[in-house]
Tab-separated table of C-alpha atoms in Angstrom:
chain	number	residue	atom	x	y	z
I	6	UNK	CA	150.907	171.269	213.265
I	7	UNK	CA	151.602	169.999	209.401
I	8	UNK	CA	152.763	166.168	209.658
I	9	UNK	CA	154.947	164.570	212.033
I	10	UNK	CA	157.603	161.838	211.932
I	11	UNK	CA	158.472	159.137	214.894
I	12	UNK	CA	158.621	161.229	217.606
I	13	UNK	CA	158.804	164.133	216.180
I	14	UNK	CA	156.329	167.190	214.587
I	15	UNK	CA	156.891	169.930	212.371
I	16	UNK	CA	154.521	172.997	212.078
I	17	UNK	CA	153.721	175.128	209.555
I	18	UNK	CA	156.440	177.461	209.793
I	19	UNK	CA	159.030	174.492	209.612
I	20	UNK	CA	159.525	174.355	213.102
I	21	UNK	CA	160.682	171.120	214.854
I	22	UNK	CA	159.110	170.246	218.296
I	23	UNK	CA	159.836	166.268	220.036
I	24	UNK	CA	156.201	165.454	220.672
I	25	UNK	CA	155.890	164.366	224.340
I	26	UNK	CA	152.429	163.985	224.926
I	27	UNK	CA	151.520	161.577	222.446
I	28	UNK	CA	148.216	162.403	222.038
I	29	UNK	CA	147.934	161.667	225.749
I	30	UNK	CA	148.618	158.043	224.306
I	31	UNK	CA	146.577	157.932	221.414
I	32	UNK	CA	149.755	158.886	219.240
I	33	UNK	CA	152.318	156.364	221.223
I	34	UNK	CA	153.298	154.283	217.980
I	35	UNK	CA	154.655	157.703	217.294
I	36	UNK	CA	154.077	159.269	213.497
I	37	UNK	CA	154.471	157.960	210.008
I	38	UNK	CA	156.160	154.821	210.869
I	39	UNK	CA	156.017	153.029	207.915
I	40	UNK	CA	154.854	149.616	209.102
I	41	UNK	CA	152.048	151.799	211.094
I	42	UNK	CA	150.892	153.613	207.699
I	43	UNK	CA	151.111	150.399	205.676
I	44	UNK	CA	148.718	148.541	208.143
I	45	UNK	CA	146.323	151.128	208.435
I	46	UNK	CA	146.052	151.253	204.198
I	47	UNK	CA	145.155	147.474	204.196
I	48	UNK	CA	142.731	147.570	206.779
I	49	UNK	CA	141.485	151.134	204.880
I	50	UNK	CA	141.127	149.014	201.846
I	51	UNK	CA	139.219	145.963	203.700
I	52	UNK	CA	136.751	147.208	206.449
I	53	UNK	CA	137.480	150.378	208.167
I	54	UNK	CA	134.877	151.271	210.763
I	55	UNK	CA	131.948	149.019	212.351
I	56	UNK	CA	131.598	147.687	215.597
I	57	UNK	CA	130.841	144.008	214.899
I	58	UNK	CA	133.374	141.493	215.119
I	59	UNK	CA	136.606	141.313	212.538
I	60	UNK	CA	139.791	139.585	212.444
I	61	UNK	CA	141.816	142.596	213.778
I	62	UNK	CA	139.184	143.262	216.540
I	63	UNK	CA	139.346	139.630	217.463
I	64	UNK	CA	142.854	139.638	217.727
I	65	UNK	CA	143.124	142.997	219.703
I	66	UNK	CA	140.874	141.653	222.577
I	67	UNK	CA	142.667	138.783	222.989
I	68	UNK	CA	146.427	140.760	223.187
I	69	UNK	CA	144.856	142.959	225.482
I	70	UNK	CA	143.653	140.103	227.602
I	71	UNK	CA	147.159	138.398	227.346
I	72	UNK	CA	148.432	141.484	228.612
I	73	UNK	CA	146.251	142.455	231.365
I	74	UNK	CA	147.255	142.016	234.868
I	75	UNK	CA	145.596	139.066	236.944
I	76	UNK	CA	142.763	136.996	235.354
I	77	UNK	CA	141.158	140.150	233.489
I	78	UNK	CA	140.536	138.561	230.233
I	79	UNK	CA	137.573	140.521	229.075
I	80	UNK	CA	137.242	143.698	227.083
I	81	UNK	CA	135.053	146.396	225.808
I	82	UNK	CA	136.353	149.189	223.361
I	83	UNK	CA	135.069	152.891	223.195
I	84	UNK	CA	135.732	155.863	221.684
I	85	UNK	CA	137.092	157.884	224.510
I	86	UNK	CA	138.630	157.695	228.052
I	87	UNK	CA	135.312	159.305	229.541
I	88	UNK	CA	133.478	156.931	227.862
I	89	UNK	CA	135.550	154.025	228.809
I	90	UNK	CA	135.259	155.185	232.914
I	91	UNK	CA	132.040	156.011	232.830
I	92	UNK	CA	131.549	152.331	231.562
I	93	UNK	CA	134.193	151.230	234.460
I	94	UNK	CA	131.682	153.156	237.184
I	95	UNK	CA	128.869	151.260	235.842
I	96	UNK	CA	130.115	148.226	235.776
I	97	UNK	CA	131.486	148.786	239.351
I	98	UNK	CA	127.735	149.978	240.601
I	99	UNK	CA	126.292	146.675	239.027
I	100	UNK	CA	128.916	144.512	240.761
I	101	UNK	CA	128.418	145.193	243.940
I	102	UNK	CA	125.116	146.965	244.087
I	103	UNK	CA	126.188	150.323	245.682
I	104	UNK	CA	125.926	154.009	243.450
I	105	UNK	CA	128.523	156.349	245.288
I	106	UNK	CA	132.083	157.001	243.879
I	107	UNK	CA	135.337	158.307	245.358
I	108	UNK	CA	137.495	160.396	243.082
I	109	UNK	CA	140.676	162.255	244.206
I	110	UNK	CA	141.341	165.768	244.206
I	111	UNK	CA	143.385	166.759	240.978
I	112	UNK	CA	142.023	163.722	239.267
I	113	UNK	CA	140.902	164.010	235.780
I	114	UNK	CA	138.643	161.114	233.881
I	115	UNK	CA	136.798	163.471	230.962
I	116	UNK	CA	134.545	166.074	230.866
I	117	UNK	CA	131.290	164.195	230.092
I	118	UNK	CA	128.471	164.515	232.776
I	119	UNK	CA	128.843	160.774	234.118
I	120	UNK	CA	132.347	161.988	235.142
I	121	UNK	CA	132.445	165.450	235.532
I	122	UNK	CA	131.409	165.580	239.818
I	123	UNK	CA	134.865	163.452	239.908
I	124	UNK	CA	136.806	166.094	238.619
I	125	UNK	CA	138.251	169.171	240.508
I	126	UNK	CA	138.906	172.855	239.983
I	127	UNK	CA	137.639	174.613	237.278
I	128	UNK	CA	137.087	172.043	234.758
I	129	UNK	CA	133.335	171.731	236.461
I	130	UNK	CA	132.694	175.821	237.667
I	131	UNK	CA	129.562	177.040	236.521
I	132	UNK	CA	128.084	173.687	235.280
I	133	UNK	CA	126.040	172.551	238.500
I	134	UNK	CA	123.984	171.181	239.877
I	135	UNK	CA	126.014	167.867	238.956
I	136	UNK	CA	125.371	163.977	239.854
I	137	UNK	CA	125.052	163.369	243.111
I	138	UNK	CA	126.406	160.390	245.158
I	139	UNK	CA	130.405	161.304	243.451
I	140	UNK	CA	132.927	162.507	246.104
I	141	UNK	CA	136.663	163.212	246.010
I	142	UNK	CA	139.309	163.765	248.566
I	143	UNK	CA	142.945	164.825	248.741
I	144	UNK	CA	145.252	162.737	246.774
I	145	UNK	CA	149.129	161.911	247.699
I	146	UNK	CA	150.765	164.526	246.705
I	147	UNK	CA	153.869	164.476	248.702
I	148	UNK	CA	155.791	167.376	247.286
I	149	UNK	CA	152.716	169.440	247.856
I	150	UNK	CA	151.320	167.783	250.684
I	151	UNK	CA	147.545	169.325	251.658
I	152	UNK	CA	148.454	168.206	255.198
I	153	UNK	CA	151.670	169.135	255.893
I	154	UNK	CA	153.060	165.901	256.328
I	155	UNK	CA	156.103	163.885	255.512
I	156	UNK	CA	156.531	160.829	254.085
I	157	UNK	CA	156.787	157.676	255.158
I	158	UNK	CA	156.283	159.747	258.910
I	159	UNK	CA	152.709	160.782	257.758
I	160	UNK	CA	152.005	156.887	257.856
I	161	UNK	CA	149.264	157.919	255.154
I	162	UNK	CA	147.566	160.065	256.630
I	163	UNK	CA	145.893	161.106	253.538
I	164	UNK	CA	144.524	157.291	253.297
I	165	UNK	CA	143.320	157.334	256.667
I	166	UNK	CA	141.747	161.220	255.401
I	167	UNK	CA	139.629	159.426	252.612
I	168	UNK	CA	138.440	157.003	255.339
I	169	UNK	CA	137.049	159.046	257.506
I	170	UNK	CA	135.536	161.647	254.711
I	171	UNK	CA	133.886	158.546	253.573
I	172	UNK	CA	132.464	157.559	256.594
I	173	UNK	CA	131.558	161.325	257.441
I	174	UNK	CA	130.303	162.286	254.571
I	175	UNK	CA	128.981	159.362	251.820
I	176	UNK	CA	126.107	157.304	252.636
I	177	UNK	CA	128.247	154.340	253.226
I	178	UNK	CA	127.459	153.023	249.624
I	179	UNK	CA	130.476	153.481	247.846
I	180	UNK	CA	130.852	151.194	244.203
I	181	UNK	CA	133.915	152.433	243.719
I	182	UNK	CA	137.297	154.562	244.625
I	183	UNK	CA	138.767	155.722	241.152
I	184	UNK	CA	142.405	156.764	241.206
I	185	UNK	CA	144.588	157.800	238.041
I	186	UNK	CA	147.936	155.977	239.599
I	187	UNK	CA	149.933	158.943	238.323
I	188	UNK	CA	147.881	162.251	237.928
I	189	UNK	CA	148.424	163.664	234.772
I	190	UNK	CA	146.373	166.766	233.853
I	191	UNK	CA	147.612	167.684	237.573
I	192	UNK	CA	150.700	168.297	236.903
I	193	UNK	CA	152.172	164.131	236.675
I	194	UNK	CA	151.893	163.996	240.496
I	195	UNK	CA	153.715	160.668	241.423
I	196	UNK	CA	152.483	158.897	244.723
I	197	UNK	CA	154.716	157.631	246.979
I	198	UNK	CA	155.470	153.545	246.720
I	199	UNK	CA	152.688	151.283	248.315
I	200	UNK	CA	149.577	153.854	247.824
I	201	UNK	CA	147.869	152.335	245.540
I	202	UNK	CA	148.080	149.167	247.840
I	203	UNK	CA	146.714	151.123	250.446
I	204	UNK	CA	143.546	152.148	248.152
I	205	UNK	CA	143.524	148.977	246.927
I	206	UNK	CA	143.079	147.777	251.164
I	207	UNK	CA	141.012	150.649	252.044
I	208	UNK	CA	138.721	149.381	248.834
I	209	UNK	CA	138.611	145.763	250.428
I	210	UNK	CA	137.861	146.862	253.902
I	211	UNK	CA	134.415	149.235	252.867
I	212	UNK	CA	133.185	146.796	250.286
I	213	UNK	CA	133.947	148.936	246.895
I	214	UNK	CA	136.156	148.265	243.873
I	215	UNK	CA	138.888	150.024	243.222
I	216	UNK	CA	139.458	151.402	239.536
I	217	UNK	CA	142.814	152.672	237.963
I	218	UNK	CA	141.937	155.369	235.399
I	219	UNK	CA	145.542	154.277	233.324
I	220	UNK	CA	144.280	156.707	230.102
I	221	UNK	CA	147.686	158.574	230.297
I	222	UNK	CA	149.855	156.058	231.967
I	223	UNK	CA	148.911	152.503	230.393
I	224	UNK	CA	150.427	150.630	227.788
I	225	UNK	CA	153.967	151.680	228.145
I	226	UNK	CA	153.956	155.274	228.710
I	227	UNK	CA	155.430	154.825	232.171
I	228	UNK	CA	158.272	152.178	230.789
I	229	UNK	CA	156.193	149.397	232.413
I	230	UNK	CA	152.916	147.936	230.204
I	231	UNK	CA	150.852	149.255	233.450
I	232	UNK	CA	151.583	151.757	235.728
């Protein structure tokens, strides 16, 4: 690609393409706007890079914690989504003392080695042995169901699934489930309405917390602030 515009990007034959990935959200200000450019040349010109406290920083926590859902009111900033879950997984393991995560088949969180057991398919072939303690389990995918269910009929089945692969097969020490709320790098596999509440029950019932991995659907990408 040569430069890009709003929404749109031109490569270097000329060619025109309407950029819907965004950067998988890193570009969703879109290109070039020029109250975008004209920002980033005054903070350019002031401080550009450190990660002690400035005005801008200072302001960006607190519009993220007027923003966030609930009483979540603290943040922390890093440099990837991998390295923002694999924060998320710690945080969840020191909170309620447990190690083991749940992931979901067709999830995707990174490829660094804190997340990479979560993922499926070929993204981790050939790199074992991995982590231990990280399980993952079919996700709702009702156009493709694993199960061969219908929906609402199934009366999630695949929730009651992850229940008992967590009681068969984890230690019973689960921190966490992690759940993208739409799967992206799967193919933007929507769940039916009410799942997450169901994850979010399932979390409650075996002690865990539950995390939303919202790295492709968050701020706005979904038409909603949060997914």
């Amino acid at each position: 690609m040569d430069r890009g515009e709003g929404a749109v990007l031109w490569d270097i034959d000329g060619n025109r393409y309407v950029d819907l990935l965004a950067g998988v959200g890193v570009a969703s200000l879109g290109y070039a706007h020029p109250r975008y450019v004209a920002e980033m040349t005054r903070q350019l010109e002031r401080v550009h890079v450190g990660s002690f406290t400035s005005e801008h920083r200072a302001a960006l926590v607190k519009l993220i914690a007027d923003l966030a859902p609930g009483d979540l009111n603290r943040t922390q900033l890093y440099s990837s989504g991998a390295e923002a879950v694999e924060a998320a997984v710690r945080l969840a393991r020191a909170a309620t003392g447990r190690h083991e995560v749940m992931g979901f088949w067709g999830g995707f969180h990174g490829k660094t080695g804190g997340v990479l057991p979560l993922l499926s398919g070929s993204f981790k072939h050939g790199l074992g042995p991995l982590a231990p303690g990280m399980y993952s389990s079919p996700y709702a995918s009702c156009e493709r169901c694993l199960f061969g269910k219908t929906f609402p009929e199934c009366n999630w089945h695949c929730v009651d699934f992850l229940r008992a692969k967590i009681a068969a097969e984890t230690t019973n020490d689960i921190a966490a489930i992690i759940v993208e709320p739409i799967q992206g790098t799967a193919g933007n596999i929507i769940p039916p309405p009410g799942y997450l509440r169901e994850l979010r029950a399932l979390a409650t019932e075996i002690g865990a917390l539950l995390i939303c991995d919202e790295m492709i659907t968050g701020f706005g990408r979904t038409g909603k602030m949060f997914a």
